């Protein structure tokens, strides 16, 4: 095979490998850290200095993003100005970590060290693979290994808007992506993730949830709620079309 073709194949193999690693790491960490079971978090809290990072991740994601915000509606962060004020006060009382959560739009976006920590478990194996393999393969890896923080920071906020308004506050470069079938799948997956309390459908980088059998399909009631949000493929007669 000609060298350019081999190099292109290596880049492609790197892209696919990086994607699979980031999807697996995201699904796994989201389940076992960000939305960990309560009894596990209680155990972590016995060692607050040692496990501060895990405790903080759970707090910003599960406690704030799942429980204290988006309580009654998938597309409305707060039900009232009073509720927003209460959450803001709670976070300011928490100090520096609380301020970081507020800057990350109340846990909607990975922010600061959170983004770095969330990426490290993917970066380490990909970095080793890149060092001990072809640099073309490493180049491919680089393009997909950072997808989880990219999705969290730029795409996740749009998953919490009515589907038809998803592009209204998006930067120009993102609008194409928000019109793809991939985004539609993310939208349904993330809706179900919140609806069932962070117990399934963990991926923003879709894929690993299917292999890990962590995908819940929409019920008739879910389909009706998705139709109310304007998700394409659902109608108000409670069924997917
Ligand atoms: Zn969310
Ligand atoms: Zn979650």
JSON list of N, CA and C and ligand atoms in Angstrom, two decimals, residues 30-31 34-36 61-62 65-66 156 190 193-194 197-202, ligand 2:
[
{"chain": "A", "resi": 30, "resn": "UNK", "atom": "N", "xyz": [-18.86, 8.80, 34.68]},
{"chain": "A", "resi": 30, "resn": "UNK", "atom": "CA", "xyz": [-20.15, 9.44, 34.93]},
{"chain": "A", "resi": 30, "resn": "UNK", "atom": "C", "xyz": [-20.98, 8.57, 35.87]},
{"chain": "A", "resi": 31, "resn": "UNK", "atom": "N", "xyz": [-20.95, 7.25, 35.64]},
{"chain": "A", "resi": 31, "resn": "UNK", "atom": "CA", "xyz": [-21.74, 6.35, 36.49]},
{"chain": "A", "resi": 31, "resn": "UNK", "atom": "C", "xyz": [-21.14, 6.22, 37.90]},
{"chain": "A", "resi": 34, "resn": "UNK", "atom": "N", "xyz": [-19.46, 10.79, 39.01]},
{"chain": "A", "resi": 34, "resn": "UNK", "atom": "CA", "xyz": [-20.36, 11.95, 38.93]},
{"chain": "A", "resi": 34, "resn": "UNK", "atom": "C", "xyz": [-21.75, 11.64, 39.47]},
{"chain": "A", "resi": 35, "resn": "UNK", "atom": "N", "xyz": [-22.25, 10.43, 39.21]},
{"chain": "A", "resi": 35, "resn": "UNK", "atom": "CA", "xyz": [-23.58, 10.04, 39.70]},
{"chain": "A", "resi": 35, "resn": "UNK", "atom": "C", "xyz": [-23.47, 8.78, 40.57]},
{"chain": "A", "resi": 36, "resn": "UNK", "atom": "N", "xyz": [-22.41, 8.73, 41.38]},
{"chain": "A", "resi": 36, "resn": "UNK", "atom": "CA", "xyz": [-22.18, 7.55, 42.23]},
{"chain": "A", "resi": 36, "resn": "UNK", "atom": "C", "xyz": [-23.35, 7.31, 43.17]},
{"chain": "A", "resi": 61, "resn": "UNK", "atom": "N", "xyz": [-21.81, 17.80, 40.04]},
{"chain": "A", "resi": 61, "resn": "UNK", "atom": "CA", "xyz": [-22.63, 17.19, 39.00]},
{"chain": "A", "resi": 61, "resn": "UNK", "atom": "C", "xyz": [-23.97, 16.68, 39.56]},
{"chain": "A", "resi": 62, "resn": "UNK", "atom": "N", "xyz": [-23.90, 15.77, 40.52]},
{"chain": "A", "resi": 62, "resn": "UNK", "atom": "CA", "xyz": [-25.16, 15.14, 40.94]},
{"chain": "A", "resi": 62, "resn": "UNK", "atom": "C", "xyz": [-25.99, 16.08, 41.82]},
{"chain": "A", "resi": 65, "resn": "UNK", "atom": "N", "xyz": [-26.22, 19.77, 39.60]},
{"chain": "A", "resi": 65, "resn": "UNK", "atom": "CA", "xyz": [-26.82, 19.71, 38.25]},
{"chain": "A", "resi": 65, "resn": "UNK", "atom": "C", "xyz": [-28.06, 18.83, 38.19]},
{"chain": "A", "resi": 66, "resn": "UNK", "atom": "N", "xyz": [-28.06, 17.72, 38.94]},
{"chain": "A", "resi": 66, "resn": "UNK", "atom": "CA", "xyz": [-29.23, 16.83, 38.87]},
{"chain": "A", "resi": 66, "resn": "UNK", "atom": "C", "xyz": [-30.32, 17.17, 39.88]},
{"chain": "A", "resi": 156, "resn": "UNK", "atom": "N", "xyz": [-23.40, 20.44, 26.01]},
{"chain": "A", "resi": 156, "resn": "UNK", "atom": "CA", "xyz": [-24.32, 20.12, 27.10]},
{"chain": "A", "resi": 156, "resn": "UNK", "atom": "C", "xyz": [-25.35, 21.23, 27.38]},
{"chain": "A", "resi": 190, "resn": "UNK", "atom": "N", "xyz": [-29.64, 12.24, 26.76]},
{"chain": "A", "resi": 190, "resn": "UNK", "atom": "CA", "xyz": [-29.44, 13.07, 27.94]},
{"chain": "A", "resi": 190, "resn": "UNK", "atom": "C", "xyz": [-30.75, 13.37, 28.66]},
{"chain": "A", "resi": 193, "resn": "UNK", "atom": "N", "xyz": [-31.23, 10.44, 30.70]},
{"chain": "A", "resi": 193, "resn": "UNK", "atom": "CA", "xyz": [-30.26, 10.43, 31.80]},
{"chain": "A", "resi": 193, "resn": "UNK", "atom": "C", "xyz": [-30.81, 11.22, 32.99]},
{"chain": "A", "resi": 194, "resn": "UNK", "atom": "N", "xyz": [-31.35, 12.40, 32.72]},
{"chain": "A", "resi": 194, "resn": "UNK", "atom": "CA", "xyz": [-31.89, 13.23, 33.81]},
{"chain": "A", "resi": 194, "resn": "UNK", "atom": "C", "xyz": [-33.20, 12.66, 34.33]},
{"chain": "A", "resi": 197, "resn": "UNK", "atom": "N", "xyz": [-32.78, 10.08, 37.01]},
{"chain": "A", "resi": 197, "resn": "UNK", "atom": "CA", "xyz": [-31.89, 10.39, 38.13]},
{"chain": "A", "resi": 197, "resn": "UNK", "atom": "C", "xyz": [-30.44, 10.02, 37.94]},
{"chain": "A", "resi": 198, "resn": "UNK", "atom": "N", "xyz": [-29.96, 10.02, 36.70]},
{"chain": "A", "resi": 198, "resn": "UNK", "atom": "CA", "xyz": [-28.54, 9.72, 36.47]},
{"chain": "A", "resi": 198, "resn": "UNK", "atom": "C", "xyz": [-28.21, 8.26, 36.71]},
{"chain": "A", "resi": 199, "resn": "UNK", "atom": "N", "xyz": [-29.13, 7.36, 36.36]},
{"chain": "A", "resi": 199, "resn": "UNK", "atom": "CA", "xyz": [-28.87, 5.92, 36.57]},
{"chain": "A", "resi": 199, "resn": "UNK", "atom": "C", "xyz": [-28.62, 5.18, 35.25]},
{"chain": "A", "resi": 200, "resn": "UNK", "atom": "N", "xyz": [-28.74, 5.86, 34.12]},
{"chain": "A", "resi": 200, "resn": "UNK", "atom": "CA", "xyz": [-28.48, 5.21, 32.82]},
{"chain": "A", "resi": 200, "resn": "UNK", "atom": "C", "xyz": [-28.18, 6.31, 31.80]},
{"chain": "A", "resi": 201, "resn": "UNK", "atom": "N", "xyz": [-27.90, 5.91, 30.55]},
{"chain": "A", "resi": 201, "resn": "UNK", "atom": "CA", "xyz": [-27.69, 6.87, 29.46]},
{"chain": "A", "resi": 201, "resn": "UNK", "atom": "C", "xyz": [-26.66, 7.95, 29.83]},
{"chain": "A", "resi": 202, "resn": "UNK", "atom": "N", "xyz": [-25.45, 7.48, 30.14]},
{"chain": "A", "resi": 202, "resn": "UNK", "atom": "CA", "xyz": [-24.44, 8.40, 30.69]},
{"chain": "A", "resi": 202, "resn": "UNK", "atom": "C", "xyz": [-23.68, 9.21, 29.64]},
{"chain": "B", "resi": 2, "resn": "LIG", "atom": "ZN1", "xyz": [-25.35, 12.73, 35.39]}
]
